[in-house]
PDB file of C-alpha atoms and ligand atoms in Angstrom:
ATOM      1  CA  MET R   1     107.121 105.735  80.104  1.00 53.00           C
ATOM      2  CA  ASP R   2     106.301 109.301  80.885  1.00 55.00           C
ATOM      3  CA  THR R   3     103.552 109.954  78.733  1.00 57.00           C
ATOM      4  CA  MET R   4     101.798 106.556  80.086  1.00 59.00           C
ATOM      5  CA  GLU R   5     102.396 108.610  83.929  1.00 59.00           C
ATOM      6  CA  ASN R   6     101.087 111.454  82.441  1.00 59.00           C
ATOM      7  CA  SER R   7      98.227 109.600  81.085  1.00 60.00           C
ATOM      8  CA  LYS R   8      97.228 108.227  84.573  1.00 71.00           C
ATOM      9  CA  GLN R   9      97.114 111.617  86.337  1.00 80.00           C
ATOM     10  CA  GLN R  10      93.812 113.324  87.370  1.00 87.00           C
ATOM     11  CA  PRO R  11      92.175 115.749  84.753  1.00 91.00           C
ATOM     12  CA  ILE R  12      91.914 119.130  85.990  1.00 89.00           C
ATOM     13  CA  MET R  13      88.507 119.143  85.895  1.00 88.00           C
ATOM     14  CA  GLU R  14      85.754 117.115  84.203  1.00 90.00           C
ATOM     15  CA  ALA R  15      85.175 116.589  80.482  1.00 93.00           C
ATOM     16  CA  PRO R  16      82.924 119.049  78.645  1.00 93.00           C
ATOM     17  CA  LYS R  17      79.384 117.409  78.092  1.00 88.00           C
ATOM     18  CA  LYS R  18      78.978 118.061  74.351  1.00 95.00           C
ATOM     19  CA  ILE R  19      80.167 120.472  71.477  1.00 96.00           C
ATOM     20  CA  GLU R  20      77.784 122.908  71.844  1.00 95.00           C
ATOM     21  CA  HIS R  21      78.436 124.410  68.730  1.00 96.00           C
ATOM     22  CA  ILE R  22      80.982 124.534  65.580  1.00 98.00           C
ATOM     23  CA  GLY R  23      81.446 128.139  64.693  1.00 97.00           C
ATOM     24  CA  ILE R  24      81.931 128.972  61.189  1.00 98.00           C
ATOM     25  CA  ALA R  25      82.966 132.339  59.632  1.00 98.00           C
ATOM     26  CA  VAL R  26      81.156 133.461  56.761  1.00 98.00           C
ATOM     27  CA  LYS R  27      80.841 136.507  54.260  1.00 98.00           C
ATOM     28  CA  ASN R  28      77.200 136.340  53.533  1.00 98.00           C
ATOM     29  CA  LEU R  29      74.888 134.966  56.227  1.00 98.00           C
ATOM     30  CA  ASP R  30      71.957 134.646  53.733  1.00 97.00           C
ATOM     31  CA  GLU R  31      73.452 132.761  51.119  1.00 98.00           C
ATOM     32  CA  SER R  32      75.084 129.992  54.152  1.00 98.00           C
ATOM     33  CA  VAL R  33      71.670 129.955  56.030  1.00 98.00           C
ATOM     34  CA  HIS R  34      70.042 129.059  52.311  1.00 98.00           C
ATOM     35  CA  PHE R  35      73.158 126.322  51.743  1.00 98.00           C
ATOM     36  CA  TYR R  36      72.643 124.704  55.274  1.00 98.00           C
ATOM     37  CA  THR R  37      68.881 124.689  55.213  1.00 98.00           C
ATOM     38  CA  GLN R  38      68.094 123.957  51.213  1.00 98.00           C
ATOM     39  CA  MET R  39      70.711 121.849  50.302  1.00 97.00           C
ATOM     40  CA  LEU R  40      71.286 119.970  53.876  1.00 97.00           C
ATOM     41  CA  GLY R  41      68.119 120.368  55.363  1.00 98.00           C
ATOM     42  CA  LEU R  42      69.109 121.533  58.918  1.00 98.00           C
ATOM     43  CA  LYS R  43      66.204 123.528  60.752  1.00 98.00           C
ATOM     44  CA  LEU R  44      67.473 127.351  61.325  1.00 98.00           C
ATOM     45  CA  LEU R  45      66.977 128.110  65.143  1.00 97.00           C
ATOM     46  CA  GLY R  46      67.035 131.662  64.117  1.00 97.00           C
ATOM     47  CA  TYR R  47      68.874 134.686  64.090  1.00 97.00           C
ATOM     48  CA  GLU R  48      71.015 136.988  66.589  1.00 95.00           C
ATOM     49  CA  THR R  49      73.079 140.193  66.363  1.00 94.00           C
ATOM     50  CA  VAL R  50      75.861 140.165  68.957  1.00 89.00           C
ATOM     51  CA  GLU R  51      76.782 144.311  69.463  1.00 87.00           C
ATOM     52  CA  SER R  52      79.916 143.751  71.491  1.00 84.00           C
ATOM     53  CA  GLU R  53      81.337 140.807  68.789  1.00 88.00           C
ATOM     54  CA  HIS R  54      80.081 142.830  65.821  1.00 94.00           C
ATOM     55  CA  VAL R  55      78.587 139.743  64.098  1.00 96.00           C
ATOM     56  CA  ARG R  56      75.299 138.391  62.976  1.00 97.00           C
ATOM     57  CA  VAL R  57      74.873 134.841  63.551  1.00 97.00           C
ATOM     58  CA  ALA R  58      72.111 132.159  62.342  1.00 98.00           C
ATOM     59  CA  PHE R  59      72.286 128.990  64.594  1.00 97.00           C
ATOM     60  CA  LEU R  60      71.897 125.541  63.139  1.00 98.00           C
ATOM     61  CA  GLN R  61      70.560 122.280  64.876  1.00 98.00           C
ATOM     62  CA  ILE R  62      72.135 119.184  63.771  1.00 97.00           C
ATOM     63  CA  GLY R  63      71.512 116.220  66.142  1.00 95.00           C
ATOM     64  CA  GLU R  64      72.007 117.397  69.703  1.00 93.00           C
ATOM     65  CA  THR R  65      74.801 120.084  68.802  1.00 96.00           C
ATOM     66  CA  ARG R  66      74.604 123.283  66.394  1.00 97.00           C
ATOM     67  CA  LEU R  67      75.815 124.952  63.572  1.00 98.00           C
ATOM     68  CA  GLU R  68      76.788 128.943  64.565  1.00 97.00           C
ATOM     69  CA  LEU R  69      77.427 131.076  61.032  1.00 98.00           C
ATOM     70  CA  LEU R  70      78.588 134.240  61.861  1.00 98.00           C
ATOM     71  CA  GLU R  71      78.961 136.928  59.794  1.00 98.00           C
ATOM     72  CA  PRO R  72      81.071 140.335  60.391  1.00 98.00           C
ATOM     73  CA  THR R  73      78.579 143.448  60.623  1.00 97.00           C
ATOM     74  CA  SER R  74      81.738 145.672  60.923  1.00 96.00           C
ATOM     75  CA  GLU R  75      85.639 145.738  59.903  1.00 93.00           C
ATOM     76  CA  GLU R  76      86.560 145.840  63.574  1.00 92.00           C
ATOM     77  CA  SER R  77      85.130 142.175  64.098  1.00 95.00           C
ATOM     78  CA  ALA R  78      87.360 139.378  65.078  1.00 94.00           C
ATOM     79  CA  ILE R  79      85.556 137.799  62.505  1.00 97.00           C
ATOM     80  CA  ALA R  80      86.046 140.215  59.453  1.00 98.00           C
ATOM     81  CA  ARG R  81      89.943 139.799  60.518  1.00 97.00           C
ATOM     82  CA  PHE R  82      89.889 136.065  60.518  1.00 96.00           C
ATOM     83  CA  ILE R  83      87.800 136.088  57.083  1.00 98.00           C
ATOM     84  CA  GLU R  84      90.709 138.449  55.640  1.00 97.00           C
ATOM     85  CA  LYS R  85      93.907 136.439  56.930  1.00 96.00           C
ATOM     86  CA  LYS R  86      91.794 132.598  56.057  1.00 95.00           C
ATOM     87  CA  GLY R  87      88.999 133.004  54.149  1.00 98.00           C
ATOM     88  CA  GLU R  88      86.025 131.523  55.349  1.00 98.00           C
ATOM     89  CA  GLY R  89      85.847 128.488  57.189  1.00 98.00           C
ATOM     90  CA  ILE R  90      85.703 127.162  60.497  1.00 98.00           C
ATOM     91  CA  HIS R  91      86.353 129.724  63.302  1.00 97.00           C
ATOM     92  CA  HIS R  92      85.775 127.986  66.478  1.00 97.00           C
ATOM     93  CA  ILE R  93      84.568 124.863  68.365  1.00 98.00           C
ATOM     94  CA  ALA R  94      82.359 125.557  71.234  1.00 97.00           C
ATOM     95  CA  LEU R  95      82.315 123.236  74.276  1.00 97.00           C
ATOM     96  CA  ASN R  96      79.638 122.912  76.670  1.00 95.00           C
ATOM     97  CA  VAL R  97      80.827 123.536  80.176  1.00 95.00           C
ATOM     98  CA  ASP R  98      79.779 124.092  83.537  1.00 92.00           C
ATOM     99  CA  HIS R  99      81.836 125.408  86.229  1.00 93.00           C
ATOM    100  CA  GLN R 100      83.202 127.809  83.595  1.00 94.00           C
ATOM    101  CA  GLN R 101      85.386 130.240  85.912  1.00 95.00           C
ATOM    102  CA  GLU R 102      86.268 128.164  87.919  1.00 95.00           C
ATOM    103  CA  ARG R 103      87.979 125.965  84.909  1.00 96.00           C
ATOM    104  CA  LEU R 104      89.249 128.895  83.385  1.00 97.00           C
ATOM    105  CA  THR R 105      91.090 129.592  86.391  1.00 96.00           C
ATOM    106  CA  ALA R 106      91.925 126.069  86.842  1.00 96.00           C
ATOM    107  CA  LEU R 107      93.358 126.334  83.239  1.00 96.00           C
ATOM    108  CA  LYS R 108      95.185 129.717  83.690  1.00 97.00           C
ATOM    109  CA  ASP R 109      97.007 127.830  86.844  1.00 96.00           C
ATOM    110  CA  ALA R 110      98.097 125.033  84.499  1.00 95.00           C
ATOM    111  CA  GLY R 111      99.603 127.287  82.262  1.00 96.00           C
ATOM    112  CA  VAL R 112      96.923 126.855  79.748  1.00 97.00           C
ATOM    113  CA  ARG R 113      96.777 130.408  77.432  1.00 97.00           C
ATOM    114  CA  LEU R 114      93.306 132.133  77.775  1.00 98.00           C
ATOM    115  CA  ILE R 115      92.192 134.885  75.619  1.00 96.00           C
ATOM    116  CA  ASN R 116      89.041 135.727  78.217  1.00 96.00           C
ATOM    117  CA  GLU R 117      90.026 135.077  81.798  1.00 95.00           C
ATOM    118  CA  THR R 118      86.374 135.773  82.291  1.00 94.00           C
ATOM    119  CA  PRO R 119      83.353 135.202  80.792  1.00 94.00           C
ATOM    120  CA  LYS R 120      81.544 137.435  78.742  1.00 91.00           C
ATOM    121  CA  LEU R 121      77.970 137.604  77.300  1.00 87.00           C
ATOM    122  CA  GLY R 122      77.664 135.762  73.926  1.00 85.00           C
ATOM    123  CA  ALA R 123      75.006 134.635  71.681  1.00 82.00           C
ATOM    124  CA  HIS R 124      71.358 133.526  73.553  1.00 83.00           C
ATOM    125  CA  ASN R 125      72.960 135.173  76.718  1.00 84.00           C
ATOM    126  CA  ASN R 126      75.033 132.467  77.104  1.00 90.00           C
ATOM    127  CA  LEU R 127      78.364 133.182  79.038  1.00 93.00           C
ATOM    128  CA  VAL R 128      81.341 132.719  76.799  1.00 93.00           C
ATOM    129  CA  ALA R 129      85.381 132.560  77.153  1.00 96.00           C
ATOM    130  CA  PHE R 130      87.933 131.815  74.532  1.00 96.00           C
ATOM    131  CA  LEU R 131      91.058 129.726  74.706  1.00 97.00           C
ATOM    132  CA  HIS R 132      93.868 131.088  72.994  1.00 96.00           C
ATOM    133  CA  PRO R 133      94.772 128.199  69.838  1.00 95.00           C
ATOM    134  CA  LYS R 134      98.388 128.362  70.842  1.00 96.00           C
ATOM    135  CA  SER R 135      97.389 126.047  73.609  1.00 96.00           C
ATOM    136  CA  THR R 136      94.911 124.121  71.693  1.00 96.00           C
ATOM    137  CA  ASN R 137      96.892 122.885  68.962  1.00 96.00           C
ATOM    138  CA  GLY R 138      95.376 125.828  66.849  1.00 95.00           C
ATOM    139  CA  VAL R 139      92.280 125.406  67.396  1.00 96.00           C
ATOM    140  CA  LEU R 140      90.093 128.381  68.999  1.00 96.00           C
ATOM    141  CA  LEU R 141      88.052 126.682  71.325  1.00 97.00           C
ATOM    142  CA  GLU R 142      85.069 127.896  73.437  1.00 96.00           C
ATOM    143  CA  LEU R 143      84.070 127.452  76.417  1.00 96.00           C
ATOM    144  CA  CYS R 144      80.476 128.185  76.927  1.00 95.00           C
ATOM    145  CA  GLN R 145      78.228 128.041  80.063  1.00 95.00           C
ATOM    146  CA  GLN R 146      74.126 127.896  79.470  1.00 87.00           C
ATOM    147  CA  ALA R 147      72.483 130.934  81.035  1.00 80.00           C
ATOM    148  CA  SER R 148      70.017 128.589  82.089  1.00 65.00           C
ATOM    149  CA  SER R 149      72.735 126.710  84.035  1.00 47.00           C
ATOM    150  CA  SER R 150      74.850 129.667  85.494  1.00 41.00           C
ATOM    151  CA  HIS R 151      72.720 129.923  88.353  1.00 43.00           C
TER     152      HIS R 151
HETATM  153 ZN1   ZN J   1      80.669 130.178  69.354  1.00 77.76          ZN
END
């Protein structure tokens, strides 16, 4: 009965519009890009180095969403630590949102653990902020607001 009551409550914010991308931690970006472009036939959108995160990334288009392959460029990279601990694999799921700061504040107020309380600059100059896996059933969720829609 309680759960039914709860499901009738209004969500704290409107749902994200789509999965912006799925982030995959890889050891060797060139080999991974070869697999995704040659074996799966996905279109390579480009490469980017995100200095602040110590990663080199490649984006591949798949339908209306993308895959983000992340290769660590230094030991300090969170991706390097992830691969060391868990091996290569799905690292995060990014949700396309607007009203990002408002959303982060609302989530925090609702008791959700945040890794970033304020958005930071990610690939493509998008604003990104991560929610803590402890609050999201073990999935690292990235809230991603496109640079063009950040006003
Ligand atoms: Zn990402």
